[in-house]
Backbone as ProteinMPNN parsed JSONL, in Angstrom:
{"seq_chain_A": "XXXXXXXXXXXXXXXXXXXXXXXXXXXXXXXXXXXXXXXXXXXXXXXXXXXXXXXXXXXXXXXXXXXXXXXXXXXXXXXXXXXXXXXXXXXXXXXXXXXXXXXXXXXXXXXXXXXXXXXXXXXXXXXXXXX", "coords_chain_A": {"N_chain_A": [[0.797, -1.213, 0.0], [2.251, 1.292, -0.676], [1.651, 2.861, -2.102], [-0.514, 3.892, -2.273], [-0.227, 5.428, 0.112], [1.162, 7.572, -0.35], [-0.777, 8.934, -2.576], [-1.971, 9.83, -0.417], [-0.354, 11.687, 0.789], [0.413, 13.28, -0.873], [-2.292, 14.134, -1.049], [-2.204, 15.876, 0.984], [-0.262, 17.747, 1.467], [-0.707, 19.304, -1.422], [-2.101, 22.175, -2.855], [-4.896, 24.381, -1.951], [-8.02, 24.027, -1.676], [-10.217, 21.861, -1.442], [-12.038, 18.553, -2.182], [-14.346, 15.862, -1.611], [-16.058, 13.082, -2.618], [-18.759, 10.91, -2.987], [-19.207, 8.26, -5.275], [-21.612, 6.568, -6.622], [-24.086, 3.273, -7.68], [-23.684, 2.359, -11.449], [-20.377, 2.525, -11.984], [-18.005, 3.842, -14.111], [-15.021, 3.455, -14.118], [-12.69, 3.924, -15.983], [-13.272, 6.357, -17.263], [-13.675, 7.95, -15.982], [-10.855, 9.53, -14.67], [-9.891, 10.437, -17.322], [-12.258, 11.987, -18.723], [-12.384, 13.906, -16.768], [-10.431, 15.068, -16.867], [-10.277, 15.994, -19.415], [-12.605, 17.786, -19.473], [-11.228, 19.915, -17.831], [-9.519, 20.969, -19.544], [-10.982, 22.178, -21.373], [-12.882, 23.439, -20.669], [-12.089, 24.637, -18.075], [-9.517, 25.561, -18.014], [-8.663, 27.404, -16.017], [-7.561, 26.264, -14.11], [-5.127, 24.747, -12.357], [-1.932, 22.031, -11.619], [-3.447, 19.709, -9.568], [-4.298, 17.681, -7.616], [-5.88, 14.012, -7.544], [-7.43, 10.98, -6.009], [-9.008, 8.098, -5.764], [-10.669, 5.856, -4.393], [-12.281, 2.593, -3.982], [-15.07, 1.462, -2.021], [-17.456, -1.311, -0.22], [-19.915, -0.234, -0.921], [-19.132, 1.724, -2.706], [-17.002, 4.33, -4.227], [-15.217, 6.341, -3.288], [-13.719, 9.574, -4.447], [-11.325, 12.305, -4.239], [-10.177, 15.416, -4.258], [-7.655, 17.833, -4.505], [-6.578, 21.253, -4.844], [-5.95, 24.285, -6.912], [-8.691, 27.654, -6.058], [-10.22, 27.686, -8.122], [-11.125, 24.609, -8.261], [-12.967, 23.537, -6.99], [-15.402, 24.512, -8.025], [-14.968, 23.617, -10.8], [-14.791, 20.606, -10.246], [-17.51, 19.623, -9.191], [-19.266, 20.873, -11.313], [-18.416, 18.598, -13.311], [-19.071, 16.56, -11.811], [-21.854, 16.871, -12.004], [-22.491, 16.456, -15.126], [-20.849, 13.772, -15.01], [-22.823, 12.286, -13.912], [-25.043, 12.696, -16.252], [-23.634, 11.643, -18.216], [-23.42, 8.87, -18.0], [-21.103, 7.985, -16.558], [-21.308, 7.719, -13.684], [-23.259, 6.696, -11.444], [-24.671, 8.071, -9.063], [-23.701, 10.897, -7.71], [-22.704, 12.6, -4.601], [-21.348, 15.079, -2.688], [-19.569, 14.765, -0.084], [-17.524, 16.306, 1.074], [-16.249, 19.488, 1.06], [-13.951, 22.323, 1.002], [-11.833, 24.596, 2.539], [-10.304, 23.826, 4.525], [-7.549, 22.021, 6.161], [-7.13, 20.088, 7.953], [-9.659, 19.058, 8.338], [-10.462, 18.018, 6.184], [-8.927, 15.904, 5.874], [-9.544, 14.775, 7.689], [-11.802, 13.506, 7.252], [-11.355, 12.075, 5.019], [-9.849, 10.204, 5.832], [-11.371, 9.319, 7.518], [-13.226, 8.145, 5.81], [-11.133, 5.955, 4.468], [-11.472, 4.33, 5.56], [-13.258, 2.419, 5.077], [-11.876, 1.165, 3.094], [-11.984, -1.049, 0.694], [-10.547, -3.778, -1.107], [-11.144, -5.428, -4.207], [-10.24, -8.115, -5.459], [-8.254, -9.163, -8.316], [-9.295, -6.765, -9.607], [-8.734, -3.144, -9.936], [-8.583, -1.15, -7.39], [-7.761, 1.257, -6.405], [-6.357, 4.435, -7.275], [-5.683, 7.268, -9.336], [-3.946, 10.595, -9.883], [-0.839, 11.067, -11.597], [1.481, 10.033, -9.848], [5.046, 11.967, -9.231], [8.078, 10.236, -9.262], [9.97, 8.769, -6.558]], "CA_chain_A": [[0.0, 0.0, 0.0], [2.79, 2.233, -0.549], [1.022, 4.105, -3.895], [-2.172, 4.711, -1.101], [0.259, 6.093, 1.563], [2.138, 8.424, -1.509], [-1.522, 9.8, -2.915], [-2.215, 10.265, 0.675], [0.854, 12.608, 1.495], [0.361, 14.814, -1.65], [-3.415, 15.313, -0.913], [-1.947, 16.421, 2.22], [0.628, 18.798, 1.143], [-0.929, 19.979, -2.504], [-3.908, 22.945, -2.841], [-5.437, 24.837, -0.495], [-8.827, 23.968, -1.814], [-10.546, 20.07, -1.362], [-13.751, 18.113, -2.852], [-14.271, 14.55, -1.384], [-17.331, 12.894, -3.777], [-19.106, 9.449, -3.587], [-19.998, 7.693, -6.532], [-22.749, 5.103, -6.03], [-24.593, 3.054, -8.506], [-22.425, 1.996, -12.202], [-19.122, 3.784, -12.073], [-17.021, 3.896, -15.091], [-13.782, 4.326, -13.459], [-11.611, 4.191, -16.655], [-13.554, 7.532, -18.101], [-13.684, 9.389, -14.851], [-9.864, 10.792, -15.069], [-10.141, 10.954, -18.824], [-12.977, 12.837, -18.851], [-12.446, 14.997, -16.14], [-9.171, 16.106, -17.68], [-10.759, 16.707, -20.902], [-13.38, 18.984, -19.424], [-11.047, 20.916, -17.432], [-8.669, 21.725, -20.82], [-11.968, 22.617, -22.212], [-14.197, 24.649, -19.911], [-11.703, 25.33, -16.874], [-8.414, 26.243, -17.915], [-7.888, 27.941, -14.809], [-7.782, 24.721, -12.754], [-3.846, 24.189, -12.707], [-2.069, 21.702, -10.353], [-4.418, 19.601, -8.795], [-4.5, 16.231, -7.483], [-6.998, 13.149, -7.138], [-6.796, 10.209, -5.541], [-10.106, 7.449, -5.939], [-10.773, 3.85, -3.741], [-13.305, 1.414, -3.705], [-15.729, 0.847, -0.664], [-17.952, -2.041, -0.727], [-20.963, 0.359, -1.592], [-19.438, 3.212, -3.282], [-16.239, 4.972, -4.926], [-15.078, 7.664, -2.894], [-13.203, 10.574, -4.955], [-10.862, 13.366, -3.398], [-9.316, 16.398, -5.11], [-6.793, 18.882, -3.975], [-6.252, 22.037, -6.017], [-6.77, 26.003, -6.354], [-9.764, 27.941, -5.83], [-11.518, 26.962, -8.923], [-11.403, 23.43, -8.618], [-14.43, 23.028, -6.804], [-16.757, 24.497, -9.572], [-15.026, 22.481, -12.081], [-15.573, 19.35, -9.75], [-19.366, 20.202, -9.145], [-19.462, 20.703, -12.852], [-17.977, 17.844, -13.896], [-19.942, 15.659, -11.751], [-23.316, 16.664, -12.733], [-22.383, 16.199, -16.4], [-20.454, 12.861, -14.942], [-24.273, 11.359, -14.01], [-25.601, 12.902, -17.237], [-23.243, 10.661, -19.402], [-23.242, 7.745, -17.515], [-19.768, 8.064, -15.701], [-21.268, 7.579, -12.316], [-24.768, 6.632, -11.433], [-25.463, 9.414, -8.153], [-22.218, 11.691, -7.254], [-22.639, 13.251, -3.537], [-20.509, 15.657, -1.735], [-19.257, 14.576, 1.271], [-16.519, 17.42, 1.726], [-15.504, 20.932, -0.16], [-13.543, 23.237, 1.952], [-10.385, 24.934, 2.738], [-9.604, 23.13, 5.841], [-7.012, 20.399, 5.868], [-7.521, 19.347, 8.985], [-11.239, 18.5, 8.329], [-10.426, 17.259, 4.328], [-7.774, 14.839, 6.037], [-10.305, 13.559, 8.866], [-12.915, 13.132, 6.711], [-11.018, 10.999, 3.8], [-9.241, 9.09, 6.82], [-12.731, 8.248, 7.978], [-13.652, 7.39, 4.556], [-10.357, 4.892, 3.568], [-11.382, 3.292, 6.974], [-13.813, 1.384, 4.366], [-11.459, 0.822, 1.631], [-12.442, -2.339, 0.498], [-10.435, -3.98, -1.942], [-11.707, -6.436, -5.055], [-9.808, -9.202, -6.383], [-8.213, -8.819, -9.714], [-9.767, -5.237, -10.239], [-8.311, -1.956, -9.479], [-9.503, -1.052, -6.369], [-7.679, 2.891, -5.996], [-5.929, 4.981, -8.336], [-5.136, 9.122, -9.182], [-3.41, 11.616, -10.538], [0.045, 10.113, -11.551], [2.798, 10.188, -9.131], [6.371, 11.547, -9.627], [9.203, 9.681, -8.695], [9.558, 9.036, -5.195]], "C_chain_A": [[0.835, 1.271, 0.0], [2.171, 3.588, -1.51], [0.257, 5.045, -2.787], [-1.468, 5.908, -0.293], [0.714, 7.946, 0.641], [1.074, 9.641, -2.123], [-1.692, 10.511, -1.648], [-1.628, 11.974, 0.886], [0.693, 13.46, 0.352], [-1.152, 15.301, -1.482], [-3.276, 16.158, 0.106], [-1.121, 17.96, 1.845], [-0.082, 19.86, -0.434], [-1.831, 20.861, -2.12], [-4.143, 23.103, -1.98], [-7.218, 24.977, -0.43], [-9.388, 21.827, -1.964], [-11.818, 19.858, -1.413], [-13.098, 17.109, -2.2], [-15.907, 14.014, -2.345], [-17.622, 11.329, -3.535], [-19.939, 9.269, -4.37], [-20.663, 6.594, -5.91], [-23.183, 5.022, -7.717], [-23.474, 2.508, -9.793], [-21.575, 3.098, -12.42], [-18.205, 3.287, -12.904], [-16.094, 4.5, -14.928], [-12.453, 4.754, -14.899], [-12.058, 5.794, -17.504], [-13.528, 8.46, -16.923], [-12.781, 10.143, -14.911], [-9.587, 11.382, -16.1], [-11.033, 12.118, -19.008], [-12.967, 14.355, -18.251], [-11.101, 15.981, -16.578], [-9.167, 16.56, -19.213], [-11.129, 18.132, -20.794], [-12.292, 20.308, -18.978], [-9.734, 21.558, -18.486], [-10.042, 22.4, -21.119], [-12.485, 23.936, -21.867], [-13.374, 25.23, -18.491], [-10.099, 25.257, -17.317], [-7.458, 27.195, -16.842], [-7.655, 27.223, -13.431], [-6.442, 24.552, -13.245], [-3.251, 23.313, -11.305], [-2.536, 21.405, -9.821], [-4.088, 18.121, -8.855], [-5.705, 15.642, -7.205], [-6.697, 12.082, -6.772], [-8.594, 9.07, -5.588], [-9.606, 5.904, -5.033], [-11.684, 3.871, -3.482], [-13.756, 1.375, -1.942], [-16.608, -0.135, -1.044], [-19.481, -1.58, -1.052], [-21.039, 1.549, -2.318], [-18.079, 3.006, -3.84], [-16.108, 6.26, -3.972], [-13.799, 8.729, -3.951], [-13.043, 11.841, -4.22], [-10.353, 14.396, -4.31], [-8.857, 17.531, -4.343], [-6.063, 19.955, -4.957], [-6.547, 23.528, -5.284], [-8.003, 25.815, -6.033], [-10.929, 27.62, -7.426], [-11.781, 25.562, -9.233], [-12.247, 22.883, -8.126], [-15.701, 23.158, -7.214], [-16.236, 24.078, -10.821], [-15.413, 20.908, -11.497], [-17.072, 19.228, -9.432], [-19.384, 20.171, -10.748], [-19.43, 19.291, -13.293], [-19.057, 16.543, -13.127], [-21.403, 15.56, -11.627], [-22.849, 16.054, -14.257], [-21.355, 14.57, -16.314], [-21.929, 11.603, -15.072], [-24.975, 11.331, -15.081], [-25.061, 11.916, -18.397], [-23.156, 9.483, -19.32], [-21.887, 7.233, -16.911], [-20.068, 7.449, -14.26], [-22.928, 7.558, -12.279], [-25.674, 7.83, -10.623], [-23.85, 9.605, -7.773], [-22.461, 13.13, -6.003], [-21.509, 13.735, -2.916], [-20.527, 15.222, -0.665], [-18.38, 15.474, 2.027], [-15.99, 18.297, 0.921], [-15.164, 21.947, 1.151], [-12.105, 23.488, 2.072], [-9.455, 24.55, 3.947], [-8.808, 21.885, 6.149], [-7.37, 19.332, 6.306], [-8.817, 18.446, 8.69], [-11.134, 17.633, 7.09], [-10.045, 15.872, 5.387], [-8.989, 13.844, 6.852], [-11.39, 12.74, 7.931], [-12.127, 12.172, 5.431], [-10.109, 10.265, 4.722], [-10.325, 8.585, 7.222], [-13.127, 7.443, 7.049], [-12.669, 5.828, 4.153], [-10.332, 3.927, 4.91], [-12.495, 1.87, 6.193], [-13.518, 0.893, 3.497], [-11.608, -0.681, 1.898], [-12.005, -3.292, -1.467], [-10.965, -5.371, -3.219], [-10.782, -7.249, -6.204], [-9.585, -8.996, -7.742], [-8.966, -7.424, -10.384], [-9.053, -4.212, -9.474], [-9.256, -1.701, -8.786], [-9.207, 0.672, -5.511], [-6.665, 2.887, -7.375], [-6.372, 6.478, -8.234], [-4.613, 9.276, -10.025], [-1.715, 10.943, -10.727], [0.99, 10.994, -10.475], [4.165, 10.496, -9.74], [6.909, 10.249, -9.001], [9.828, 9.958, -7.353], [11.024, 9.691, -4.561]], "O_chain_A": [[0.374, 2.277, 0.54], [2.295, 4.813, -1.49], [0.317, 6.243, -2.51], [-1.952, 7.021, -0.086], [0.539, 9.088, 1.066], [1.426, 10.812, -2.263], [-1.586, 11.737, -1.665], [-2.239, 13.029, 1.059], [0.876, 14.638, 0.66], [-1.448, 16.481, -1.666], [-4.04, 17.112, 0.251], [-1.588, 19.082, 2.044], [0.101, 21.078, -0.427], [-2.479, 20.588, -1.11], [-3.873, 22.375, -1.025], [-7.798, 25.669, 0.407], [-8.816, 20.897, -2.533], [-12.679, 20.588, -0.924], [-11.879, 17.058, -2.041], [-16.741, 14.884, -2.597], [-16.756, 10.522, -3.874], [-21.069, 9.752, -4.439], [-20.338, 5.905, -4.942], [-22.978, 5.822, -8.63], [-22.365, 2.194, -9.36], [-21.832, 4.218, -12.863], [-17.548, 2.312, -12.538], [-15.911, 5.668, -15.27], [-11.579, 5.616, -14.811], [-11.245, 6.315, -18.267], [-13.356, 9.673, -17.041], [-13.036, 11.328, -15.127], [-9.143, 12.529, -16.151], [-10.571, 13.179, -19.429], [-13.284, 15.437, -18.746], [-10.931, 17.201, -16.578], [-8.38, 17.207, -19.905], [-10.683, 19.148, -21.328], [-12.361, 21.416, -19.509], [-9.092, 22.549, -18.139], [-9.887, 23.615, -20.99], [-12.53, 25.026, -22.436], [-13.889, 26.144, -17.847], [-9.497, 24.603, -16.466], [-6.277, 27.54, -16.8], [-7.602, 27.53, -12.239], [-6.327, 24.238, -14.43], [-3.698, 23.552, -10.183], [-2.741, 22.223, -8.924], [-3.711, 17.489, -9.842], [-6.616, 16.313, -6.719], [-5.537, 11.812, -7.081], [-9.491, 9.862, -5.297], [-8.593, 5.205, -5.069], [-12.241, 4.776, -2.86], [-13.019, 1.289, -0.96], [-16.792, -0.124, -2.261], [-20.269, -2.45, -1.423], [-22.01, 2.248, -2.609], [-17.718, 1.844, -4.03], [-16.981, 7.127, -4.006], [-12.746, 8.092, -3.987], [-13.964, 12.461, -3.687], [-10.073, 13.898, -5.4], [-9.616, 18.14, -3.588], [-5.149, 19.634, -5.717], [-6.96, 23.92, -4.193], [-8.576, 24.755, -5.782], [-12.14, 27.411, -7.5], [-12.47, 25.217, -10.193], [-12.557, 21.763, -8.531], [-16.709, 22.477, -7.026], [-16.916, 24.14, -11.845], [-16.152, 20.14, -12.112], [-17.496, 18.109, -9.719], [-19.581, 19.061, -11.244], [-20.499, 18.805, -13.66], [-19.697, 15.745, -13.812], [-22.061, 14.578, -11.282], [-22.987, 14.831, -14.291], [-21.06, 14.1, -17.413], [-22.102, 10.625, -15.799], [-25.625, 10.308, -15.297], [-25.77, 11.468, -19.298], [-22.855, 8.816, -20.31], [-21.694, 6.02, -16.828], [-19.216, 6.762, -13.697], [-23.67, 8.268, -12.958], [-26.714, 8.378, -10.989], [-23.015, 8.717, -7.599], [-22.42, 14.318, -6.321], [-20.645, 12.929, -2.571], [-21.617, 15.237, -0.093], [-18.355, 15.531, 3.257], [-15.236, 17.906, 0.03], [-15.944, 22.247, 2.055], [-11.266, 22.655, 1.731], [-8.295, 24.863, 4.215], [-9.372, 20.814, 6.371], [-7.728, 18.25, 5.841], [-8.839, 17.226, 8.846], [-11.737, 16.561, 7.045], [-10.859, 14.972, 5.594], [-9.246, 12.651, 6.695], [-11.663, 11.541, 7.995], [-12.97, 11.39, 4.991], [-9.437, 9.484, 4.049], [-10.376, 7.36, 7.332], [-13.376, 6.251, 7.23], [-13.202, 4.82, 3.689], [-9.498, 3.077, 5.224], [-12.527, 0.708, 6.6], [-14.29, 0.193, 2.842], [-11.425, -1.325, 2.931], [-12.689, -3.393, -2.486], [-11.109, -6.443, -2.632], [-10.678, -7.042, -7.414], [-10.54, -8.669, -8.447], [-9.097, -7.232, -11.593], [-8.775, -4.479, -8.305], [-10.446, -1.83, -9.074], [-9.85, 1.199, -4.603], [-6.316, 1.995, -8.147], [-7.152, 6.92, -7.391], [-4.55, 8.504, -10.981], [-1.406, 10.22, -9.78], [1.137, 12.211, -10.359], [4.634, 9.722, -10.574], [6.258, 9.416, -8.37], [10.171, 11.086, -6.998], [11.081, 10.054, -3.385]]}, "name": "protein", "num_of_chains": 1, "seq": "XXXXXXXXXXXXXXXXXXXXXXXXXXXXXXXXXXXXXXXXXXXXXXXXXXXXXXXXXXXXXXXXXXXXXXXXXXXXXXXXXXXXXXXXXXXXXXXXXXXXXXXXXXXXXXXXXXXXXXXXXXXXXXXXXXX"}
């Protein structure tokens, strides 16, 4: 679990702005970072610098992001128009705010359900440098 520990420590340190998001229902995880890095060349260009970090629970998908100040109306954006295309079946906020402290507790409460699945990718992000 060193990758987990690695997204961990840059949502920690990156952005002074944070979304946490669960997906429920069918989640098309291989279009979620695709897509979302389409839109934000497209329609948010002023979203630079930003990390994500995604794992499996055994009733959901939780999704984190750490970035500037406009990356929480391109994430709100993106995941209405995520349910609209069939990316994600229902996509709830669980956390947007400038507080680390609170981001951190709240996606430490969350990976208290990571729940991994046999032969499937079960987390995954924004790529990592070199450690």
């Amino acid at each position: 679990m060193p990758t987990i520990k690695r997204h961990i420590e840059t949502l920690q340190k990156e952005g002074f702005h944070s979304v946490v998001y669960e997906l429920r229902g069918r989640i098309d995880l291989k279009r979620l970072g695709r897509h979302f890095n389409m839109m934000l060349k497209r329609r948010h260009p002023d979203v630079t610098n930003y990390h994500f970090f995604w794992f499996r629970t055994k009733e959901c998908v939780i999704v984190s992001y750490v970035g500037n100040m406009f990356l929480v109306d391109a994430v709100e954006d993106f995941m209405n128009k995520a349910i609209q295309i069939g990316i994600a079946g229902t996509a709830d906020e669980v956390f947007s705010g400038r507080d680390k402290g609170l981001f951190m507790g709240k996606l430490k409460q969350c990976l208290t359900h990571f729940s991994p699945k046999p032969s499937t990718r079960s987390y995954g992000g924004s790529q990592l440098g070199p450690i």
